[in-house]
Amino acid sequence: MTHSKTSTMDLAGRWLVLGLLAIYTVYNVGPIFWLLLSSFKSRMDFFTMPPKLFFTPDFSGYQAVFGIGAAKDSASAVGVLDSLINSIIVSVAGTSLAVFFGTLAGYVCSRFNFIGKGDFMFFVLSTRMLPPVAVLVFYHLMFARLGLADTRTGLVLVSIFANVGLATWIMKGFFDGVPKEVEQIAIVNGYTRMYAFLKLVLPMVKGGIAATAGFCFIFAWNEFAFASILTTTQAKTLPVKISAASGATGIEWTQICAAGVVLIIPVLIFFISSANIC
């Protein structure tokens, strides 16, 4: 009797856990599914109540995003593909350089003690605490004087400044997990510290590098505040372009949904590639 009661309770507990997981999955995946579904709707289907789950697909949103087909010459499609290219260039370049400098700085802070080390670590961390609005005017004036306003180079520099502190702290933690004896043994056997760093230590933290790159890429890809102020026409990124998506009939919601799907795809590709590296 007791055994049967216990089995019933275990079964009920499992169903409860499965139910909670299902609710959590729907809560997280549901908005993405709805975004994907809405990106294929026509304007009429988009505003139909109750919402339609079955409809004739309309590719005008994606045509506007990529500037092809019937929407090639529409006002809402102008500059969208250029903005997508800007986002890719700025995010990849900014992430690569931020991870590169963060990896070097993290290794130095992990392996060496120097004057002002604690202050330096706090300073690089404080760059993540500072709200963008506090330095927007400074960046705008500085970039205007240097000729970097409305350029991809300017946005890449902003991405580096914003993410190098995060990369430094994360990589320092991974390097702290690698015993110092690894380099010491290599040096004793006649190898240089640079050789030990490149051939021994880096392969041991490649998973950390991939994770750091993932975090930095997300921040760079979703950056809106700096991109909306420091760019006007030539270097606009896709998030900024989406926020101003409008046409003759008002806000182009179908195009916004299509652009949102396009925004998600590079992040998925980036994380799948990072997982393969790990």
Coordinates of C-alpha atoms in Angstrom, one line a residue:
M1 CA 0.0 0.0 0.0
T2 CA 2.8 2.4 1.0
H3 CA 4.8 1.5 -2.2
S4 CA 1.8 2.1 -4.4
K5 CA 1.2 5.5 -2.8
T6 CA 4.8 6.5 -3.2
S7 CA 4.8 5.5 -6.9
T8 CA 1.7 7.6 -7.4
M9 CA 3.3 10.6 -5.8
D10 CA 6.5 10.2 -7.8
L11 CA 4.4 10.0 -11.0
A12 CA 2.5 13.1 -10.0
G13 CA 5.7 14.9 -9.3
R14 CA 7.1 14.0 -12.7
W15 CA 4.0 15.2 -14.5
L16 CA 4.1 18.5 -12.4
V17 CA 7.8 19.0 -13.4
L18 CA 7.0 18.3 -17.1
G19 CA 4.0 20.7 -17.0
L20 CA 6.2 23.5 -15.5
L21 CA 8.9 22.9 -18.1
A22 CA 6.3 23.0 -20.9
I23 CA 4.9 26.3 -19.6
Y24 CA 8.4 27.7 -19.3
T25 CA 9.2 26.6 -22.9
V26 CA 6.1 28.1 -24.3
Y27 CA 6.8 31.3 -22.3
N28 CA 10.3 31.6 -23.8
V29 CA 9.8 30.2 -27.3
G30 CA 6.3 31.5 -27.8
P31 CA 7.3 35.1 -28.7
I32 CA 9.9 33.9 -31.1
F33 CA 7.3 31.6 -32.8
W34 CA 4.9 34.5 -33.0
L35 CA 7.5 36.8 -34.4
L36 CA 8.3 34.2 -37.1
L37 CA 4.6 33.6 -37.9
S38 CA 3.9 37.4 -38.1
S39 CA 6.8 38.0 -40.5
F40 CA 5.0 36.0 -43.2
K41 CA 1.6 37.7 -42.7
S42 CA 0.2 40.4 -45.0
R43 CA -0.9 43.7 -43.4
M44 CA -4.5 42.5 -43.4
D45 CA -3.8 39.2 -41.8
F46 CA -1.5 40.9 -39.2
F47 CA -4.3 42.9 -37.8
T48 CA -7.0 40.3 -38.0
M49 CA -8.8 39.4 -34.8
P50 CA -8.7 36.7 -33.5
P51 CA -5.2 36.2 -34.9
K52 CA -4.8 33.7 -37.7
L53 CA -2.5 30.6 -37.4
F54 CA -3.2 29.5 -41.0
F55 CA -2.9 32.0 -43.8
T56 CA -1.4 32.5 -47.2
P57 CA 2.3 33.4 -46.7
D58 CA 3.3 36.9 -47.7
F59 CA 7.0 37.5 -48.3
S60 CA 6.8 41.3 -48.7
G61 CA 8.4 41.8 -45.3
Y62 CA 11.6 39.9 -46.2
Q63 CA 11.6 41.5 -49.7
A64 CA 11.7 44.9 -48.0
V65 CA 14.5 43.8 -45.6
F66 CA 16.7 42.5 -48.4
G67 CA 15.6 45.0 -51.0
I68 CA 14.4 42.5 -53.6
G69 CA 11.2 41.6 -55.5
A70 CA 8.1 43.9 -55.5
A71 CA 9.4 45.8 -52.5
K72 CA 12.8 46.6 -54.0
D73 CA 12.0 50.3 -54.7
S74 CA 9.7 51.0 -51.8
A75 CA 10.5 53.7 -49.4
S76 CA 10.4 51.3 -46.4
A77 CA 13.1 49.1 -48.0
V78 CA 15.6 51.8 -48.6
G79 CA 18.8 51.2 -46.5
V80 CA 17.6 48.1 -44.7
L81 CA 20.1 45.7 -46.3
D82 CA 22.8 48.3 -45.8
S83 CA 21.9 48.5 -42.1
L84 CA 22.1 44.7 -41.9
I85 CA 25.6 44.7 -43.4
N86 CA 26.6 47.5 -41.0
S87 CA 25.4 45.4 -38.0
I88 CA 27.3 42.4 -39.1
I89 CA 30.6 44.3 -39.8
V90 CA 30.4 46.3 -36.5
S91 CA 29.4 43.4 -34.4
V92 CA 32.0 40.9 -35.7
A93 CA 34.8 43.5 -35.8
G94 CA 34.0 44.9 -32.4
T95 CA 33.6 41.5 -30.8
S96 CA 36.8 40.1 -32.3
L97 CA 38.9 43.1 -31.1
A98 CA 37.2 43.2 -27.7
V99 CA 37.9 39.5 -27.1
F100 CA 41.4 39.8 -28.4
F101 CA 42.3 42.7 -26.0
G102 CA 40.3 41.2 -23.2
T103 CA 42.1 37.9 -23.5
L104 CA 45.5 39.6 -23.3
A105 CA 44.4 41.8 -20.4
G106 CA 42.8 38.9 -18.6
Y107 CA 46.0 36.8 -18.8
V108 CA 48.2 39.6 -17.6
C109 CA 45.8 40.3 -14.6
S110 CA 45.7 36.6 -13.8
R111 CA 49.4 35.8 -13.9
F112 CA 51.1 39.1 -12.8
N113 CA 50.9 41.4 -9.9
F114 CA 51.5 45.1 -10.7
I115 CA 50.9 48.5 -9.1
G116 CA 47.3 49.5 -9.5
K117 CA 46.0 46.1 -10.6
G118 CA 43.0 46.4 -8.3
D119 CA 42.2 49.9 -9.6
F120 CA 42.6 48.7 -13.2
M121 CA 40.2 45.8 -12.7
F122 CA 37.7 48.1 -11.1
F123 CA 38.1 50.6 -13.9
V124 CA 37.4 48.1 -16.7
L125 CA 34.4 46.8 -14.8
S126 CA 33.0 50.3 -14.2
T127 CA 32.7 50.8 -18.0
R128 CA 29.8 48.3 -17.8
M129 CA 28.2 50.2 -14.9
L130 CA 28.1 53.5 -16.7
P131 CA 24.8 54.2 -18.4
P132 CA 25.2 55.1 -22.2
V133 CA 23.3 58.4 -21.8
A134 CA 26.1 59.6 -19.4
V135 CA 28.7 59.6 -22.2
L136 CA 26.7 60.0 -25.4
V137 CA 27.3 63.7 -25.7
F138 CA 31.0 63.2 -25.1
Y139 CA 31.3 60.5 -27.7
H140 CA 29.2 62.6 -30.2
L141 CA 31.5 65.7 -29.8
M142 CA 34.7 63.6 -29.9
F143 CA 33.7 61.6 -33.0
A144 CA 32.5 64.8 -34.7
R145 CA 36.0 66.3 -34.2
L146 CA 37.8 63.2 -35.3
G147 CA 35.6 62.6 -38.3
L148 CA 34.3 59.3 -36.9
A149 CA 30.6 60.4 -36.7
D150 CA 28.3 58.2 -38.8
T151 CA 31.0 55.7 -39.6
R152 CA 31.4 52.0 -39.0
T153 CA 34.8 52.6 -37.5
G154 CA 33.3 54.8 -34.8
L155 CA 30.8 52.2 -33.9
V156 CA 33.5 49.5 -33.8
L157 CA 35.5 51.6 -31.4
V158 CA 32.4 52.1 -29.2
S159 CA 31.8 48.3 -29.2
I160 CA 35.4 47.7 -28.2
F161 CA 35.2 50.2 -25.3
A162 CA 31.9 48.8 -24.1
N163 CA 32.9 45.1 -24.2
V164 CA 36.6 45.0 -23.4
G165 CA 36.0 45.3 -19.7
L166 CA 33.5 42.4 -19.7
A167 CA 35.9 40.3 -21.8
T168 CA 38.8 41.1 -19.4
W169 CA 36.9 40.0 -16.3
I170 CA 35.5 36.8 -17.8
M171 CA 38.8 35.7 -19.3
K172 CA 40.7 36.4 -16.1
G173 CA 38.4 34.0 -14.3
F174 CA 39.1 31.3 -16.9
F175 CA 42.9 31.9 -16.8
D176 CA 42.7 31.7 -13.0
G177 CA 41.4 28.1 -13.4
V178 CA 44.6 27.1 -15.3
P179 CA 47.5 26.2 -13.0
K180 CA 50.5 28.4 -13.2
E181 CA 52.6 25.3 -13.3
V182 CA 51.7 24.9 -17.0
E183 CA 53.8 27.9 -18.0
Q184 CA 56.5 27.2 -15.4
I185 CA 57.1 23.7 -16.8
A186 CA 57.3 25.0 -20.3
I187 CA 59.8 27.7 -19.3
V188 CA 61.9 25.2 -17.4
N189 CA 62.1 23.1 -20.6
G190 CA 63.4 26.0 -22.6
Y191 CA 60.2 27.4 -24.1
T192 CA 59.2 31.1 -23.9
R193 CA 56.2 32.4 -22.0
M194 CA 54.7 33.4 -25.3
Y195 CA 55.0 29.9 -26.6
A196 CA 53.4 28.5 -23.4
F197 CA 50.6 31.1 -23.7
L198 CA 49.8 30.4 -27.3
K199 CA 50.3 26.6 -27.4
L200 CA 49.4 25.5 -23.9
V201 CA 47.2 27.9 -22.1
L202 CA 45.0 29.3 -24.9
P203 CA 43.8 25.8 -26.0
M204 CA 42.8 25.1 -22.4
V205 CA 40.5 28.2 -22.3
K206 CA 39.1 28.1 -25.8
G207 CA 35.7 27.4 -24.3
G208 CA 36.0 30.5 -22.2
I209 CA 37.0 32.5 -25.3
A210 CA 33.9 31.3 -27.2
A211 CA 31.6 32.1 -24.2
T212 CA 33.2 35.6 -23.9
A213 CA 32.8 36.2 -27.6
G214 CA 29.1 35.1 -27.3
F215 CA 28.3 37.7 -24.6
C216 CA 30.2 40.4 -26.4
F217 CA 28.5 39.7 -29.7
I218 CA 25.1 39.9 -28.2
F219 CA 25.8 43.3 -26.6
A220 CA 27.3 44.6 -29.8
W221 CA 24.5 43.2 -32.0
N222 CA 21.7 44.7 -29.9
E223 CA 23.4 48.0 -29.3
F224 CA 20.9 50.8 -29.9
A225 CA 21.7 53.9 -27.8
F226 CA 25.1 54.7 -29.3
A227 CA 24.1 53.7 -32.8
S228 CA 21.0 55.8 -32.8
I229 CA 22.9 59.0 -31.7
L230 CA 26.3 58.5 -33.4
T231 CA 24.8 57.6 -36.8
T232 CA 22.5 59.3 -39.2
T233 CA 22.5 57.7 -42.7
Q234 CA 25.7 55.8 -43.7
A235 CA 26.4 53.6 -40.6
K236 CA 22.9 53.0 -39.2
T237 CA 22.6 49.5 -37.8
L238 CA 19.6 47.2 -38.2
P239 CA 18.1 47.8 -34.7
V240 CA 18.1 51.6 -35.4
K241 CA 16.6 51.1 -38.8
I242 CA 13.9 48.8 -37.5
S243 CA 12.9 51.4 -34.9
A244 CA 12.2 53.9 -37.7
A245 CA 10.5 51.5 -40.1
S246 CA 7.6 53.3 -41.6
G247 CA 5.9 53.6 -45.0
A248 CA 3.0 55.3 -46.8
T249 CA 0.5 53.3 -44.6
G250 CA 2.2 53.9 -41.3
I251 CA 4.4 51.6 -39.3
E252 CA 5.4 48.5 -41.3
W253 CA 4.9 45.8 -38.7
T254 CA 5.4 42.9 -41.1
Q255 CA 8.7 44.3 -42.1
I256 CA 9.7 44.9 -38.5
C257 CA 8.9 41.2 -37.7
A258 CA 10.9 40.0 -40.7
A259 CA 13.8 42.2 -39.7
G260 CA 13.5 40.8 -36.2
V261 CA 13.8 37.3 -37.5
V262 CA 16.8 38.3 -39.5
L263 CA 18.3 39.8 -36.3
I264 CA 18.0 36.5 -34.5
I265 CA 19.6 34.3 -37.2
P266 CA 23.2 35.7 -37.0
V267 CA 23.2 35.2 -33.2
L268 CA 22.1 31.6 -33.6
I269 CA 24.8 31.0 -36.2
F270 CA 27.4 32.6 -33.9
F271 CA 26.5 30.5 -30.9
I272 CA 26.2 27.2 -32.9
S273 CA 29.7 28.0 -34.3
S274 CA 31.0 28.7 -30.8
A275 CA 29.5 25.5 -29.5
N276 CA 31.4 23.6 -32.2
I277 CA 34.6 25.3 -31.2
C278 CA 34.1 24.2 -27.6

